[in-house]
Coordinates of C-alpha atoms in Angstrom, one line a residue:
M128 CA 111.4 97.5 121.0
V129 CA 113.1 94.5 119.5
T130 CA 116.8 94.6 118.8
D131 CA 118.7 91.4 118.1
M132 CA 122.5 91.1 118.0
N133 CA 124.5 87.9 117.3
E134 CA 128.1 87.0 117.7
K135 CA 129.0 88.7 114.3
N136 CA 127.8 92.1 115.7
I137 CA 124.9 92.2 113.3
Y138 CA 122.1 94.2 114.9
R139 CA 118.5 93.8 113.8
A140 CA 115.0 95.1 114.5
S141 CA 111.7 94.3 112.7
T142 CA 108.5 96.3 112.6
T143 CA 105.2 96.2 110.8
A144 CA 103.4 99.4 110.0
P145 CA 99.8 100.1 108.9
V146 CA 98.2 101.8 105.9
N147 CA 96.0 104.8 106.7
I148 CA 93.2 106.1 104.5
A149 CA 92.5 109.8 104.9
V150 CA 89.0 111.1 105.3
I151 CA 90.3 114.7 105.2
K152 CA 92.8 114.8 102.4
Y153 CA 96.3 116.2 102.4
W154 CA 97.1 117.8 99.1
G155 CA 99.7 120.6 98.5
K156 CA 102.9 121.6 100.2
R157 CA 103.8 124.9 101.7
D158 CA 107.5 123.8 101.9
P159 CA 108.3 120.9 99.5
R160 CA 111.8 120.4 101.0
L161 CA 110.5 119.8 104.6
N162 CA 107.3 118.2 103.3
L163 CA 105.1 120.7 105.1
P164 CA 101.4 120.6 104.0
T165 CA 99.2 123.5 103.1
N166 CA 96.3 122.0 105.1
S167 CA 95.7 119.6 108.0
S168 CA 94.4 116.1 107.4
L169 CA 92.8 113.2 109.2
S170 CA 92.8 109.5 108.6
V171 CA 91.7 106.1 109.9
T172 CA 94.5 103.7 110.6
L173 CA 93.7 100.3 109.1
S174 CA 94.3 96.8 110.5
Q175 CA 97.6 95.3 109.9
S176 CA 96.0 91.9 109.6
D177 CA 94.9 93.0 106.1
L178 CA 97.3 95.8 105.0
R179 CA 100.8 96.3 106.3
T180 CA 104.4 97.0 105.4
H181 CA 106.9 94.7 107.2
T182 CA 110.5 96.1 107.5
T183 CA 113.6 94.8 109.0
A184 CA 116.4 97.3 109.7
S185 CA 119.9 96.0 110.3
C186 CA 123.3 97.5 110.8
S187 CA 126.8 96.1 111.3
P188 CA 130.5 97.1 111.2
C189 CA 130.7 94.2 108.7
Y190 CA 128.5 95.8 106.2
T191 CA 129.8 98.1 103.4
L192 CA 128.5 101.4 102.3
P193 CA 126.2 102.6 100.9
D194 CA 123.0 101.9 102.9
T195 CA 120.8 99.6 101.0
L196 CA 117.0 98.8 100.7
R197 CA 115.2 96.0 99.1
L198 CA 111.4 96.3 98.7
N199 CA 109.5 93.1 97.8
A200 CA 112.9 91.6 97.0
K201 CA 113.9 94.3 94.5
P202 CA 116.7 96.9 95.1
Q203 CA 115.4 100.4 95.8
P204 CA 117.4 103.6 95.9
L205 CA 118.0 105.4 99.2
S206 CA 119.9 108.3 97.7
D207 CA 116.8 110.5 97.2
A208 CA 116.4 113.5 99.4
R209 CA 113.4 112.2 101.3
S210 CA 115.0 108.9 102.3
Q211 CA 118.2 110.7 103.2
A212 CA 116.3 113.2 105.4
C213 CA 114.9 110.3 107.4
L214 CA 118.1 108.4 107.7
T215 CA 120.1 111.5 108.7
S216 CA 117.6 112.5 111.4
L217 CA 117.5 109.0 112.9
R218 CA 121.3 108.7 112.9
A219 CA 121.5 112.1 114.6
L220 CA 119.3 111.0 117.4
R221 CA 121.3 107.8 117.9
S222 CA 124.5 109.7 117.8
A223 CA 123.3 112.0 120.6
L224 CA 122.6 108.9 122.7
E225 CA 126.1 107.5 122.0
S226 CA 127.7 110.9 122.9
H227 CA 125.8 110.9 126.2
N228 CA 126.7 107.2 126.9
P229 CA 130.0 106.2 125.4
S230 CA 129.4 102.5 126.4
L231 CA 126.8 102.2 123.7
P232 CA 127.9 100.5 120.5
P233 CA 128.3 103.2 117.7
L234 CA 125.3 102.0 115.6
S235 CA 125.0 105.5 114.1
T236 CA 128.3 105.0 112.3
Y237 CA 127.4 101.5 110.8
P238 CA 126.0 101.0 107.3
L239 CA 122.3 100.2 107.2
R240 CA 120.7 97.2 105.4
L241 CA 117.0 97.4 105.1
S242 CA 114.5 94.8 103.7
S243 CA 110.8 95.5 103.3
S244 CA 107.7 93.8 102.0
N245 CA 104.1 94.9 101.4
N246 CA 101.1 92.6 101.5
F247 CA 99.3 94.9 99.1
P248 CA 100.0 96.6 95.7
T249 CA 102.7 99.3 95.8
A250 CA 101.9 102.8 94.3
A251 CA 98.4 102.0 93.4
G252 CA 96.4 104.4 95.5
L253 CA 96.6 102.3 98.7
A254 CA 98.9 104.5 100.7
S255 CA 102.0 102.3 100.2
S256 CA 104.5 105.1 100.8
A257 CA 102.8 106.0 104.1
A258 CA 103.1 102.5 105.5
G259 CA 106.6 102.1 103.9
F260 CA 108.2 105.2 105.5
A261 CA 106.4 104.6 108.8
A262 CA 107.9 101.1 108.9
L263 CA 111.3 102.4 107.9
V264 CA 111.4 105.1 110.6
R265 CA 109.9 102.8 113.3
S266 CA 112.2 99.9 112.6
I267 CA 115.4 102.0 112.6
A268 CA 114.2 103.8 115.7
D269 CA 113.8 100.4 117.4
L270 CA 117.2 99.3 116.0
Y271 CA 118.8 102.4 117.5
Q272 CA 116.7 102.1 120.7
L273 CA 115.5 105.7 120.5
P274 CA 113.3 107.0 123.3
Q275 CA 111.2 109.4 121.1
S276 CA 107.4 109.0 121.1
P277 CA 105.4 108.1 117.9
T278 CA 104.4 111.8 117.6
E279 CA 108.0 112.9 117.8
L280 CA 109.0 110.3 115.3
S281 CA 106.2 111.5 113.0
L282 CA 108.3 114.6 112.4
I283 CA 110.9 112.4 110.7
A284 CA 108.5 110.1 108.9
R285 CA 106.7 113.2 107.4
Q286 CA 110.0 114.1 105.6
G287 CA 109.8 110.8 103.8
S288 CA 106.1 110.8 102.9
G289 CA 103.7 113.3 104.3
S290 CA 101.0 110.9 105.2
A291 CA 103.5 108.4 106.7
C292 CA 103.4 110.5 109.9
R293 CA 99.8 109.4 110.4
S294 CA 100.8 105.7 110.1
L295 CA 102.9 106.0 113.3
L296 CA 99.7 106.0 115.4
G297 CA 96.7 103.8 115.5
G298 CA 93.0 104.6 115.5
Y299 CA 91.9 108.0 114.2
V300 CA 94.8 110.4 113.6
A301 CA 95.2 114.0 112.6
W302 CA 98.3 115.6 110.9
D303 CA 98.3 119.2 111.9
H304 CA 99.7 121.4 109.1
G305 CA 101.5 123.7 111.5
V306 CA 102.6 127.3 111.0
L307 CA 106.3 127.3 112.0
P308 CA 108.8 127.6 109.2
D309 CA 111.0 124.8 110.5
G310 CA 108.0 122.4 110.6
T311 CA 108.4 121.4 114.3
D312 CA 104.6 121.8 114.8
S313 CA 103.7 119.8 111.7
K314 CA 103.2 116.4 113.2
A315 CA 100.7 113.6 113.9
R316 CA 98.2 113.8 116.7
L317 CA 95.9 111.1 118.1
V318 CA 92.3 112.1 117.7
A319 CA 90.9 108.9 119.2
P320 CA 92.4 105.4 119.8
R321 CA 91.0 102.4 118.0
S322 CA 89.2 101.4 121.3
H323 CA 87.1 104.6 121.2
W324 CA 85.3 103.5 118.0
P325 CA 86.3 99.9 117.2
N326 CA 83.4 98.9 115.0
M327 CA 84.5 101.1 112.0
R328 CA 85.0 98.9 109.0
A329 CA 86.4 99.4 105.5
L330 CA 85.8 97.6 102.2
I331 CA 88.4 98.4 99.6
L332 CA 87.5 97.9 96.0
V333 CA 90.8 97.5 94.1
V334 CA 90.1 98.9 90.7
S335 CA 93.7 99.0 89.6
A336 CA 97.0 97.7 91.0
E337 CA 98.9 99.6 88.3
K338 CA 101.3 102.4 89.2
K339 CA 99.6 105.9 89.0
D340 CA 100.1 107.9 85.8
V341 CA 100.6 111.1 88.0
S342 CA 102.3 110.6 91.3
S343 CA 100.9 112.3 94.4
T344 CA 104.0 114.5 94.7
A345 CA 103.9 115.7 91.1
G346 CA 100.1 116.1 91.1
M347 CA 99.8 118.2 94.3
Q348 CA 102.5 120.7 93.3
T349 CA 100.8 121.2 89.9
T350 CA 97.6 121.8 91.7
V351 CA 99.1 124.4 94.1
K352 CA 100.5 126.3 91.1
T353 CA 97.4 126.2 88.8
S354 CA 94.1 125.5 90.6
A355 CA 92.0 128.5 91.2
M356 CA 90.0 126.5 93.8
F357 CA 93.0 125.4 95.8
Q358 CA 93.3 128.3 98.2
T359 CA 89.6 128.2 99.1
R360 CA 89.9 124.6 99.9
A361 CA 93.1 124.9 102.0
T362 CA 92.0 128.0 104.0
Q363 CA 88.2 127.5 104.4
V364 CA 86.9 124.1 103.3
V365 CA 89.4 121.9 105.1
P366 CA 89.6 123.7 108.5
K367 CA 85.8 123.4 108.9
A368 CA 85.9 119.8 107.8
M369 CA 88.6 119.0 110.3
R370 CA 86.6 120.5 113.2
D371 CA 83.4 118.8 112.1
M372 CA 85.2 115.4 111.6
E373 CA 86.8 115.5 115.0
T374 CA 83.4 116.1 116.5
A375 CA 81.8 113.3 114.6
I376 CA 84.6 110.9 115.7
E377 CA 84.3 112.1 119.3
E378 CA 80.5 111.5 119.3
K379 CA 80.8 108.3 117.2
D380 CA 78.3 109.9 114.8
F381 CA 78.6 107.8 111.6
A382 CA 76.1 109.8 109.5
S383 CA 78.2 113.0 110.0
F384 CA 81.4 111.0 109.6
A385 CA 80.2 109.6 106.3
R386 CA 78.8 112.9 104.9
I387 CA 82.1 114.7 105.6
T388 CA 84.1 111.9 104.2
M389 CA 82.3 111.8 100.9
R390 CA 82.1 115.6 100.5
E391 CA 85.8 115.9 101.3
S392 CA 86.7 113.2 98.8
N393 CA 84.7 115.1 96.1
S394 CA 86.4 118.3 97.1
F395 CA 89.8 116.8 96.7
H396 CA 89.1 115.4 93.3
A397 CA 87.5 118.6 92.2
I398 CA 90.7 120.5 92.7
C399 CA 92.5 117.7 90.8
L400 CA 90.2 118.4 87.9
D401 CA 90.7 122.1 88.3
T402 CA 94.5 121.6 87.9
D403 CA 96.1 122.5 84.6
P404 CA 96.4 120.0 82.9
P405 CA 93.6 118.3 84.8
I406 CA 94.5 115.2 86.8
F407 CA 92.1 112.2 86.4
Y408 CA 92.5 109.8 89.3
L409 CA 89.0 108.4 89.1
N410 CA 87.6 106.3 86.3
D411 CA 84.2 104.8 85.2
V412 CA 84.6 102.0 87.8
S413 CA 85.3 104.6 90.5
R414 CA 82.1 106.5 89.6
A415 CA 80.1 103.3 89.5
A416 CA 81.3 102.6 93.1
I417 CA 80.1 106.1 94.1
K418 CA 76.7 105.5 92.6
G419 CA 76.6 102.1 94.4
V420 CA 77.2 103.7 97.8
E421 CA 74.6 106.4 97.1
A422 CA 72.1 103.6 96.2
L423 CA 72.9 101.7 99.4
N424 CA 72.2 104.8 101.5
E425 CA 69.0 105.6 99.6
K426 CA 67.8 102.0 100.0
A427 CA 68.5 101.9 103.7
G428 CA 66.8 105.3 104.3
R429 CA 69.8 106.4 106.3
V430 CA 73.6 106.8 105.8
V431 CA 75.1 103.4 106.2
A432 CA 78.2 103.8 103.9
A433 CA 80.7 106.4 102.8
Y434 CA 83.1 106.4 99.8
T435 CA 86.5 108.0 99.6
F436 CA 89.3 108.0 97.1
D437 CA 92.9 108.9 97.5
A438 CA 95.1 109.7 94.5
G439 CA 93.9 106.6 92.5
P440 CA 90.8 104.8 91.3
N441 CA 90.4 102.4 94.3
C442 CA 87.3 103.0 96.3
V443 CA 87.4 102.7 100.1
V444 CA 83.9 102.2 101.6
Y445 CA 83.6 102.9 105.3
Y446 CA 80.7 101.4 107.3
L447 CA 80.0 100.1 110.8
Q448 CA 80.1 96.5 111.8
E449 CA 76.4 96.4 112.6
D450 CA 75.7 97.4 108.9
R451 CA 78.1 94.7 107.5
D452 CA 75.5 92.8 105.6
V453 CA 73.7 95.9 104.3
V454 CA 76.9 97.4 102.9
A455 CA 79.5 94.7 102.3
G456 CA 76.7 92.2 101.5
A457 CA 75.5 94.3 98.6
F458 CA 79.0 94.4 97.1
K459 CA 79.5 90.7 97.8
T460 CA 76.4 89.9 95.8
V461 CA 78.0 91.6 92.8
L462 CA 81.7 90.8 93.4
G463 CA 81.5 87.5 95.2
E464 CA 83.7 85.8 92.6
K465 CA 86.5 88.2 93.1
D466 CA 89.5 87.5 95.5
G467 CA 89.2 88.8 99.0
W468 CA 86.0 87.2 100.4
A469 CA 87.7 84.0 101.6
G470 CA 89.0 85.4 104.9
E471 CA 87.2 85.3 108.2
Q472 CA 85.6 88.6 107.7
G473 CA 84.4 87.9 104.2
K474 CA 83.0 84.4 104.8
V475 CA 80.4 85.6 107.2
V476 CA 79.0 88.4 105.0
K477 CA 75.6 87.6 103.8
G478 CA 74.8 88.8 100.2
T479 CA 72.0 91.4 99.7
E480 CA 70.1 91.1 96.4
G481 CA 68.6 93.8 94.2
V482 CA 70.2 96.9 95.7
L483 CA 72.4 98.0 92.8
E484 CA 71.1 98.6 89.3
E485 CA 72.3 96.5 86.4
K486 CA 74.6 99.2 84.9
I487 CA 76.4 99.7 88.1
V488 CA 76.7 95.9 88.6
K489 CA 78.2 95.4 85.1
T490 CA 80.8 98.1 85.5
L491 CA 81.9 96.9 88.9
E492 CA 82.0 93.3 87.8
D493 CA 84.2 94.2 84.8
G494 CA 86.4 96.7 86.6
V495 CA 87.1 95.6 90.2
S496 CA 90.0 93.1 90.4
R497 CA 89.7 92.2 94.1
V498 CA 88.4 93.4 97.4
I499 CA 90.0 93.9 100.8
M500 CA 87.9 93.8 104.0
T501 CA 89.5 95.5 106.9
S502 CA 88.8 97.6 110.0
V503 CA 90.3 100.4 112.1
G504 CA 93.6 99.2 113.6
E505 CA 96.6 99.9 115.8
G506 CA 99.9 101.7 115.0
P507 CA 103.3 100.0 114.3
V508 CA 104.2 96.8 116.0
S509 CA 107.7 95.5 116.8
V510 CA 108.0 91.8 115.7
E511 CA 110.6 89.1 115.8
D512 CA 110.0 87.9 112.2
Y513 CA 113.1 89.1 110.4
L514 CA 113.6 89.7 106.7
I515 CA 117.4 89.8 107.3
D516 CA 118.9 86.7 108.9
E517 CA 121.5 86.5 111.7
K518 CA 124.3 86.5 109.1
G519 CA 123.1 89.7 107.6
E520 CA 121.6 88.1 104.5
I521 CA 118.3 89.3 103.1
V522 CA 115.8 86.5 103.1
I523 CA 113.1 88.3 101.2

């Protein structure tokens, strides 16, 4: 925990939180108010060296109400029900500490000032809300010096953004959908730490950094109401996929991991298409990426890559470090002029010629704007790099 206080009684804490990309997708709510899902989900937490939200939480008796948030230097509302649910829950936990120990400063009564920045596009299918709410909850929890575990805090983050609960843990993380009406059993669970299977890699093909036409929240509720396939997916398809995926991770069985990941992505987008009106998150570039992964696996004579898509057109390709040149190399040959290869991971990738057919190559060249190379990573980290200075002024 990092809490900084200066002579003006300005308290600060800073946290970075990761993006997670689900391999078993969360789609649909059994209780929209509490953000309780209709099915469990499972994700890989990605390295914060490549994708992260950095948030500083600050409070002071000198600040004036209301609570404020700036995201990437732009004011953002905190009056929405989801944000308020998180802030109310965190203040209640701090207030309980203060009641138990009256010598503690009454931080729960002070206005909050929050500043946050992403190093990736916001609302473009890259799980920005998950990292954002995880960073918000963790930074305020550090500010308030709360003793709750990441799993306990995931109950709060879930109320802001469902998948945010998974970003409070590193490695391979499940979000159990739970059955209790109050949602106290709907929380994140560690399936395996990063150290269990550290050679998992991900190549993200950023097809669009534009904001989605249909938000995840709006899309999933329409699916729940109108898709004839939805109940079968929630009650039969996903439970089996969860069991099989946990086994694949436990056994470090990439072939099974990949097949489940791709089948699950297809299942998710099938129910989006089965929604009335249909929801189109994928586009021609997305489909070219799918064909590219299929071609890689066929050429290798084994499963070396897996594609998955969240609610957006960006393709995440999972592979193992030992197959880096086979997988990332094929895409580098096609997309080597795009941003994203200049880092340490990208420089060492050797191109692989002649794997992808010309039509796929042309579509990817025209449609992919940049790439992001990353890997399985850890959960939130407390840092001493503040986005709010010791005078309470926002510096970014």
